[in-house]
XYZ file of C-alpha atoms in Angstrom:
334
model
C 77.810 57.823 -96.970
C 79.128 59.685 -94.164
C 79.939 58.361 -90.759
C 77.055 60.279 -89.193
C 74.548 58.545 -91.426
C 75.986 55.172 -90.595
C 75.710 55.833 -86.892
C 72.050 56.911 -87.298
C 71.232 53.801 -89.236
C 72.753 51.659 -86.554
C 70.635 53.375 -83.915
C 67.526 52.691 -85.970
C 68.372 49.029 -86.410
C 68.994 48.623 -82.714
C 65.693 50.291 -81.825
C 63.586 47.944 -84.011
C 64.483 44.721 -82.188
C 63.700 46.359 -78.879
C 60.267 47.420 -80.083
C 59.632 43.974 -81.503
C 60.630 42.392 -78.173
C 58.274 44.661 -76.235
C 55.409 43.832 -78.580
C 56.129 40.137 -78.292
C 56.253 40.347 -74.536
C 52.956 42.249 -74.485
C 51.260 39.646 -76.651
C 52.683 36.844 -74.414
C 51.398 38.487 -71.289
C 47.961 38.921 -72.872
C 47.905 35.267 -73.904
C 49.024 34.223 -70.370
C 46.277 36.277 -68.744
C 43.685 34.842 -71.144
C 44.889 31.308 -70.453
C 44.771 31.871 -66.691
C 41.265 33.248 -66.969
C 40.189 30.281 -69.050
C 41.708 27.784 -66.628
C 40.124 29.558 -63.626
C 36.764 29.577 -65.351
C 37.082 25.879 -66.169
C 38.022 25.067 -62.607
C 35.136 27.118 -61.232
C 32.708 25.363 -63.544
C 34.099 21.971 -62.505
C 33.754 22.911 -58.839
C 30.206 24.113 -59.417
C 29.369 20.859 -61.180
C 30.813 18.854 -58.308
C 28.981 21.042 -55.805
C 25.740 20.518 -57.685
C 26.258 16.774 -57.736
C 27.029 16.836 -54.025
C 23.904 18.868 -53.317
C 21.855 16.432 -55.361
C 23.295 13.509 -53.396
C 22.685 15.385 -50.116
C 19.117 16.090 -51.136
C 18.555 12.471 -52.000
C 20.062 11.367 -48.693
C 17.897 13.849 -46.812
C 14.865 12.577 -48.652
C 15.672 9.000 -47.718
C 16.369 10.061 -44.117
C 13.042 11.852 -43.914
C 11.297 8.813 -45.328
C 12.985 6.553 -42.780
C 12.234 9.013 -39.952
C 8.619 9.205 -41.018
C 8.363 5.425 -41.141
C 10.042 5.129 -37.717
C 7.716 7.758 -36.268
C 4.770 5.910 -37.708
C 5.912 2.647 -36.147
C 6.593 4.445 -32.837
C 3.120 5.961 -32.860
C 1.628 2.563 -33.562
C 3.606 1.011 -30.724
C 2.702 3.917 -28.411
C -0.938 3.486 -29.296
C -0.747 -0.230 -28.555
C 1.043 0.497 -25.261
C -1.571 3.064 -24.266
C -4.301 0.561 -25.051
C -2.571 -2.094 -22.951
C -1.998 0.437 -20.132
C -5.634 1.483 -20.248
C -6.755 -2.128 -20.096
C -4.354 -2.820 -17.195
C -5.564 0.270 -15.344
C -9.121 -0.831 -15.901
C -8.372 -4.259 -14.463
C -6.473 -2.670 -11.549
C -9.386 -0.367 -10.781
C -11.751 -3.320 -10.853
C -9.498 -5.269 -8.485
C -9.068 -2.225 -6.229
C -12.825 -1.735 -6.151
C -13.333 -5.371 -5.237
C -10.650 -5.122 -2.540
C -12.212 -1.977 -1.111
C -15.579 -3.675 -1.066
C -14.119 -6.656 0.775
C -12.183 -4.359 3.132
C -15.258 -2.295 3.804
C -17.243 -5.415 4.501
C -14.508 -6.693 6.830
C -14.266 -3.343 8.614
C -18.020 -3.236 8.988
C -17.970 -6.744 10.404
C -15.164 -5.792 12.836
C -16.915 -2.573 13.843
C -19.852 -4.562 15.165
C -18.988 -5.103 18.853
C -19.372 -8.581 20.229
C -20.545 -9.411 23.755
C -16.924 -10.095 24.788
C -15.883 -6.637 23.566
C -18.659 -5.066 25.596
C -17.318 -6.896 28.632
C -13.774 -5.669 27.950
C -14.960 -2.072 27.834
C -15.836 -2.355 31.485
C -12.149 -2.416 32.458
C -11.001 1.085 33.367
C -7.511 0.353 32.072
C -8.934 0.430 28.538
C -10.275 3.944 28.894
C -8.339 6.446 26.716
C -5.336 7.891 28.535
C -5.765 5.740 31.646
C -2.880 3.364 31.018
C -0.487 6.153 30.006
C -1.225 8.051 33.215
C -0.781 4.902 35.285
C 2.613 4.194 33.692
C 3.779 7.760 34.423
C 2.645 7.435 38.038
C 4.412 4.135 38.727
C 7.584 5.232 36.911
C 7.718 8.221 39.266
C 7.946 5.773 42.189
C 11.155 4.193 40.892
C 14.177 5.091 43.017
C 17.123 5.314 40.610
C 19.658 4.878 43.427
C 18.065 1.626 44.554
C 16.277 0.300 41.492
C 18.169 1.825 38.571
C 16.545 2.500 35.208
C 13.314 0.872 34.009
C 13.632 -1.954 31.465
C 9.979 -2.717 30.885
C 6.413 -2.466 32.204
C 3.738 -5.163 32.059
C 0.053 -5.346 32.871
C -0.451 -8.604 34.749
C -2.855 -10.494 36.940
C -1.379 -11.742 40.196
C -2.694 -15.094 41.418
C -2.358 -15.563 45.156
C -2.145 -18.809 47.120
C -5.939 -18.995 47.315
C -6.363 -18.568 43.539
C -7.567 -14.966 43.790
C -6.771 -12.704 40.814
C -5.504 -9.177 41.412
C -4.747 -6.511 38.816
C -1.102 -5.419 38.885
C 1.426 -3.243 37.052
C 4.837 -4.957 37.072
C 8.135 -3.169 36.414
C 11.550 -4.672 35.753
C 14.454 -2.350 36.523
C 18.217 -2.765 36.702
C 18.130 -4.107 40.258
C 14.516 -4.702 41.256
C 11.180 -6.258 40.422
C 8.380 -3.834 41.357
C 4.796 -5.086 41.732
C 2.348 -2.185 41.941
C -1.288 -2.268 43.044
C -2.712 0.632 41.048
C -6.188 2.121 41.260
C -7.181 2.933 37.655
C -10.245 4.838 38.891
C -8.575 7.264 41.297
C -5.169 7.168 39.520
C -3.297 6.295 42.687
C -0.783 3.598 43.562
C -1.975 1.893 46.741
C 0.886 -0.556 47.279
C 4.376 -1.352 45.941
C 6.194 -4.634 46.526
C 9.926 -4.488 45.774
C 11.940 -7.678 45.153
C 15.705 -7.440 44.693
C 16.710 -9.271 41.523
C 19.949 -10.608 43.010
C 17.770 -12.617 45.441
C 15.691 -14.207 42.667
C 16.938 -17.794 42.350
C 14.219 -19.640 40.424
C 11.563 -18.988 37.763
C 8.995 -21.654 36.914
C 6.446 -21.450 34.134
C 3.689 -23.716 32.846
C 0.032 -24.612 33.319
C -1.737 -24.294 36.660
C -2.515 -27.363 38.751
C -4.503 -28.045 41.934
C -4.592 -30.892 44.458
C -6.508 -34.007 43.492
C -9.467 -33.285 45.766
C -9.679 -29.626 44.859
C -12.865 -28.259 43.305
C -11.008 -25.442 41.569
C -9.515 -25.215 38.131
C -7.749 -22.555 36.080
C -6.862 -22.404 32.410
C -3.947 -20.716 30.714
C -0.319 -20.559 31.749
C 1.514 -18.574 34.366
C 4.942 -17.747 35.746
C 6.099 -17.963 39.366
C 9.124 -16.085 40.680
C 10.989 -17.440 43.751
C 13.503 -15.438 45.798
C 14.164 -17.686 48.804
C 14.265 -21.365 48.001
C 15.280 -22.310 51.555
C 12.210 -20.784 53.201
C 8.877 -22.604 52.951
C 5.504 -21.004 53.760
C 4.187 -21.842 57.213
C 0.974 -23.774 57.837
C -0.718 -20.649 59.138
C 0.229 -18.689 56.027
C -1.108 -21.393 53.742
C -4.550 -21.227 55.322
C -4.639 -17.463 55.748
C -6.188 -15.872 52.617
C -4.671 -12.492 53.517
C -1.111 -13.718 54.146
C 1.610 -11.900 52.179
C 4.791 -13.459 53.572
C 5.228 -16.036 50.782
C 8.726 -16.205 49.201
C 7.264 -16.245 45.703
C 4.763 -14.444 43.510
C 2.646 -15.800 40.657
C 1.477 -14.004 37.501
C -0.783 -14.783 34.570
C -2.148 -12.825 31.607
C -4.498 -9.914 32.198
C -8.051 -10.438 30.798
C -7.582 -7.533 28.321
C -4.597 -9.157 26.601
C -6.605 -9.621 23.371
C -8.060 -6.093 23.274
C -5.347 -4.784 20.896
C -1.761 -5.365 19.815
C -0.540 -2.884 22.427
C -2.185 -4.769 25.269
C -1.031 -8.072 23.809
C 2.560 -6.894 24.290
C 1.882 -5.457 27.745
C 0.319 -8.740 28.899
C 2.847 -11.102 27.279
C 3.868 -13.496 30.060
C 6.572 -15.188 27.982
C 8.326 -11.917 27.174
C 8.091 -10.908 30.845
C 9.724 -14.165 31.926
C 12.573 -13.846 29.445
C 13.370 -10.248 30.348
C 13.161 -11.011 34.061
C 15.636 -13.882 33.712
C 18.019 -11.720 31.679
C 17.906 -8.840 34.187
C 18.338 -11.191 37.163
C 21.339 -12.907 35.557
C 23.075 -9.556 35.044
C 22.476 -8.501 38.669
C 23.744 -11.853 39.962
C 26.992 -11.305 38.060
C 27.453 -7.766 39.381
C 25.999 -8.036 42.915
C 26.181 -11.649 44.103
C 24.561 -12.485 47.433
C 26.943 -14.181 49.921
C 25.914 -17.732 50.736
C 23.587 -18.047 47.702
C 24.283 -19.798 44.443
C 24.690 -17.329 41.612
C 22.385 -17.612 38.639
C 18.670 -18.135 38.090
C 17.175 -21.567 37.481
C 14.336 -21.667 34.917
C 11.933 -24.626 35.175
C 9.146 -25.607 32.814
C 6.717 -27.279 35.188
C 3.166 -27.010 36.480
C 2.416 -24.208 38.922
C 0.806 -25.723 42.002
C -1.926 -23.820 43.862
C -2.885 -25.508 47.138
C -6.512 -24.500 47.325
C -9.391 -26.940 47.671
C -12.857 -25.391 47.957
C -12.049 -21.773 47.163
C -15.565 -20.388 47.330
C -14.265 -16.882 47.873
C -11.895 -17.094 44.886
C -14.635 -18.578 42.717
C -17.004 -15.692 43.418
C -14.253 -13.104 43.235
C -12.786 -14.324 39.930
C -16.150 -14.755 38.272
C -17.095 -11.180 39.117
C -13.554 -9.816 38.549
C -13.454 -8.293 42.024
C -9.687 -7.929 41.814
C -9.909 -5.524 38.828
C -10.931 -1.902 38.446
C -14.145 -2.253 36.448
C -17.409 -0.451 35.867
C -20.062 -2.346 37.819
C -23.175 -0.327 37.176
C -24.774 1.260 40.199
C -23.112 -1.107 42.695
C -19.497 -0.055 42.192
C -16.662 -2.272 43.220
């Protein structure tokens, strides 16, 4: 055999192992791909099974949740129905009570709307006419001198009782420095007279029931307040027996007859509140403007208010007919 043939044979032998290796590698790759596909398929199936089981569990849980929700809604509806029934019953009872209350209120209002003889008598006072009191207050406030009197603290509707037991309708003002007693005409809306008392001269305030001498034929109910501004000066004998004398060093007040007409007039005619505010204002003025030679401060005494009148025929007739008040008196006038 020649050398050329040997070389060719060698090349053939070397080529066969290479071909076998390529075939083997091809079969291995095919097997690997098939195995990978099989494993992937198995995993996918396992995942699908697990997913199915999970969905089944979720469905079961949702079913139980819906059942529980339905049962809870049923119980809630039952409770709501019971609550509505109770609310309806309560509203029914409330309406019945409200109806009964309205009936009682209507009956009470009807009873109050029926005027009594005393209310008819009160209507005769001009101060009770609508707008009359407001206009009177504006008129007397316009008379206050701010330089002398200062600002107004309060206004009261009072009845002045003179030394002969005569009643006179008055508007009383307490200011920073003064006590103003106004005689006001509630018919003509005019102020006929103003008496000004400096508060730093007020030295005593007494309050209590009224009293008369033992042999006096007069009597007076209720309580009053008397304001003194010169304790050293006593009324003269002539002044005591002069029914028109005005030089007394004191002034006496009591409640106006219309004090029970309404809550507003009850406050305007409150003698106790007037006394307290007068004492407070006088104390402040005494501290700021003391009077030389006079003791500072105001003495408050709870004692009977003495009226030295015995027969008092004029005061009896005048007080019985309310001649000191602005009233409607029919065709006679006042």
